[in-house]
CSV table of C-alpha atoms in Angstrom, one decimal:
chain,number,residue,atom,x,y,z
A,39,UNK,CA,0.0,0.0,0.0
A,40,UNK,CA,1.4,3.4,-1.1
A,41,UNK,CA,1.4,6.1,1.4
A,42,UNK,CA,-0.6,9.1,0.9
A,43,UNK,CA,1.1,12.3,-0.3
A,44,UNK,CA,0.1,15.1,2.1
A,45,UNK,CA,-1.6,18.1,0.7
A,46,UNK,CA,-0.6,21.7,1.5
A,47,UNK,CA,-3.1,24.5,2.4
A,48,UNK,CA,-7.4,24.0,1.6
A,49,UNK,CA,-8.5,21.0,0.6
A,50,UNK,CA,-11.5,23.4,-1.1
A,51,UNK,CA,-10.4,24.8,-4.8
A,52,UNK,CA,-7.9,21.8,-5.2
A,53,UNK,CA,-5.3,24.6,-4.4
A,54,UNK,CA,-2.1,22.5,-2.9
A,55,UNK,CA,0.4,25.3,-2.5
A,56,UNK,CA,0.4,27.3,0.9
A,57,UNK,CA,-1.4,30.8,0.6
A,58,UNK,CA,1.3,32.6,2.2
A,59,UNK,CA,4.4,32.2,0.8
A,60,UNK,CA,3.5,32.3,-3.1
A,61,UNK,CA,3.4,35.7,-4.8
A,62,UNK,CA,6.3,38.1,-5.0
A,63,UNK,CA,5.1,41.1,-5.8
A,64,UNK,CA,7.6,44.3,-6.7
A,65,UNK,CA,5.1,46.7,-6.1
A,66,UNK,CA,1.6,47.1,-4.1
A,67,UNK,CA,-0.5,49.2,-2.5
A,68,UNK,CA,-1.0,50.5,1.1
A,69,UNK,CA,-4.1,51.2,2.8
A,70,UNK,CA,-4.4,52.8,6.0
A,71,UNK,CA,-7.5,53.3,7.7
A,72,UNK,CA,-7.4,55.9,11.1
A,73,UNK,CA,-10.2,55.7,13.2
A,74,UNK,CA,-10.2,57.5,16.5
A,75,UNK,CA,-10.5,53.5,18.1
A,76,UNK,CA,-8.3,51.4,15.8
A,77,UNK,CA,-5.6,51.6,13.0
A,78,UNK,CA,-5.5,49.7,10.1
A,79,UNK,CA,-2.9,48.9,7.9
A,80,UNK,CA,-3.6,46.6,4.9
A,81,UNK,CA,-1.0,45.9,2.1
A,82,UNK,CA,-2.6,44.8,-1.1
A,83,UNK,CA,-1.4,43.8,-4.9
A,84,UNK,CA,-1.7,46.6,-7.6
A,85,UNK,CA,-5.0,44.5,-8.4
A,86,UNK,CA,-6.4,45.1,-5.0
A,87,UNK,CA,-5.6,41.0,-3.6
A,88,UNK,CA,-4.7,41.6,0.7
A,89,UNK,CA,-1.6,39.9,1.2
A,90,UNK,CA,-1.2,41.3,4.8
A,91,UNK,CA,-2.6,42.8,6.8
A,92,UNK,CA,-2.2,44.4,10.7
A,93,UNK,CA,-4.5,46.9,13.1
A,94,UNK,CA,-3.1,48.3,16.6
A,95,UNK,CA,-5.8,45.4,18.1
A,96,UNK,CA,-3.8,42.8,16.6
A,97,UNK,CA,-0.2,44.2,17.1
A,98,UNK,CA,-1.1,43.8,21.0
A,99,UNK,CA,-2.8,47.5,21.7
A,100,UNK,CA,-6.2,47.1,24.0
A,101,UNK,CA,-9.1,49.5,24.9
A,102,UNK,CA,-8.3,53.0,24.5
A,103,UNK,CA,-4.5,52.9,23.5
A,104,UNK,CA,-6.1,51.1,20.1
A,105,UNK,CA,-6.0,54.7,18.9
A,106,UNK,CA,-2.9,56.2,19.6
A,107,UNK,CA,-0.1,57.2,17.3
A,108,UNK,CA,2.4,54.8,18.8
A,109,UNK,CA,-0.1,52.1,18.4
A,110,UNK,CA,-0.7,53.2,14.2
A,111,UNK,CA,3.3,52.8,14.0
A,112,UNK,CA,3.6,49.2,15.2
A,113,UNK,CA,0.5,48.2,13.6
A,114,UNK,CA,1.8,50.0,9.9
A,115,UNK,CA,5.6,48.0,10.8
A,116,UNK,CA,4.0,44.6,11.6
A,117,UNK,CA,2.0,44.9,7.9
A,118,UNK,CA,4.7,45.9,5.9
A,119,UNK,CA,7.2,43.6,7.5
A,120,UNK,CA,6.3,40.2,5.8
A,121,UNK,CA,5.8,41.8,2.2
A,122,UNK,CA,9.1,43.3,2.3
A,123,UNK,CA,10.2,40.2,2.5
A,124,UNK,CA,8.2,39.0,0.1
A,125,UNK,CA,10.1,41.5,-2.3
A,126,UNK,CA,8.3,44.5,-2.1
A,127,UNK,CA,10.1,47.5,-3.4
A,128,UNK,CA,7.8,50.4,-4.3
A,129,UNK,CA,4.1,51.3,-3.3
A,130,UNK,CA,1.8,53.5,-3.3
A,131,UNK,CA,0.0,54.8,0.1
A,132,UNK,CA,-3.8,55.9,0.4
A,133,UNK,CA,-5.3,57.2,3.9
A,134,UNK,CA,-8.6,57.1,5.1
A,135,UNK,CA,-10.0,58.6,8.3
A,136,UNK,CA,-9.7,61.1,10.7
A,137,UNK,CA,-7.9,59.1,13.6
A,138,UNK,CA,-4.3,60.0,15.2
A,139,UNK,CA,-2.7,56.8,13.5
A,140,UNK,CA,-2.5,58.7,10.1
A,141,UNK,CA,1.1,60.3,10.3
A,142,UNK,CA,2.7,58.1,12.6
A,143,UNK,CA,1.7,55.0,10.0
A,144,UNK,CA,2.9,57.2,7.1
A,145,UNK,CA,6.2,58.1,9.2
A,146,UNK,CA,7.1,54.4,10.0
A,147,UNK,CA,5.9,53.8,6.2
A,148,UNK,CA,8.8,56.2,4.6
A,149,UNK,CA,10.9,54.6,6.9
A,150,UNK,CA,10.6,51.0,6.1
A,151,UNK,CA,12.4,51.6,2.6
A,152,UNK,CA,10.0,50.9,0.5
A,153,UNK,CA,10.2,53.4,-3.1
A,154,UNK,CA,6.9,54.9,-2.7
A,155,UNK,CA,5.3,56.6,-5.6
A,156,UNK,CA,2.8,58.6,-4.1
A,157,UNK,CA,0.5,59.4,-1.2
A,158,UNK,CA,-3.3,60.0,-1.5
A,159,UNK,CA,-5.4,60.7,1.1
A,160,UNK,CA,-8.7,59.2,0.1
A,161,UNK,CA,-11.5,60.1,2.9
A,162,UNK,CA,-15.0,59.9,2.3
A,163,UNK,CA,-16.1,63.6,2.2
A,164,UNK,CA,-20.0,64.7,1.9
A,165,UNK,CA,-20.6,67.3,-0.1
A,166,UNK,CA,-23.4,68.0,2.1
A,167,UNK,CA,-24.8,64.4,1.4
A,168,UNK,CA,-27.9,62.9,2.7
A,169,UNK,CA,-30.8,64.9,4.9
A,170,UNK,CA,-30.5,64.6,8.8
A,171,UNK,CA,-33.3,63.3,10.6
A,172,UNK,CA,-35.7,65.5,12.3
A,173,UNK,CA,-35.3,67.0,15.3
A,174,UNK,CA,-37.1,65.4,18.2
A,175,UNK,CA,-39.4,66.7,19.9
A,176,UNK,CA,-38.9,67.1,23.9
């Protein structure tokens, strides 16, 4: 009896290799989202595929401290540390939201060596956008 060859990764798909290690990818994009709770960093393919991702939850931050500059730097460091060595070498940066977290990420962002191309700040803005509800009545 021949033994069986063990499979890699989800049996779903038929994929075989691991998800992680695959793709190099010279360049890619970088999202940051700055709330006033949380920071979240999330490195992407020039297609828009996540191949990692951090917040300031998941680089150890709790509670209030989720929000604090300090917090946006680790979390922005613990994201682009795996795809830089993955091969990374320029990217572009786009940040969303109001929070503390956005020039502490962008700080520890310029200083992970990484070529990047440009910086866009892309938050939602209303241009006085949909009726308020009515006042209520005391």
């Amino acid at each position: 009896m021949t033994k069986p060859i063990p499979r890699i990764g989800s049996r779903k798909n038929g994929r075989i290799s691991s998800r992680k290690n695959g793709r190099r990818i010279p360049k890619g994009v970088i999202h940051v989202q700055a709330s006033f709770n949380n920071t979240i960093v999330t490195v992407t393919d020039v297609r828009g595929r996540v191949v990692s991702w951090a917040s300031a939850g998941t680089s150890g931050f709790k509670g209030t401290k989720r929000g604090t500059p300090y917090a946006a730097q680790a979390a922005a460091i613990n994201a682009i540390r795996t795809v830089v060595d993955q091969g990374m070498q320029r990217a572009e940066v786009m940040i969303k939201g109001p929070g503390l977290g956005r020039d502490a990420a962008l700080r520890a962002i310029r200083r992970s060596g990484l070529l990047l191309s440009f910086v866009r700040d892309v938050t939602p803005m209303p241009h006085n956008g949909c009726r308020p509800p009515k006042k209520r009545r005391v």
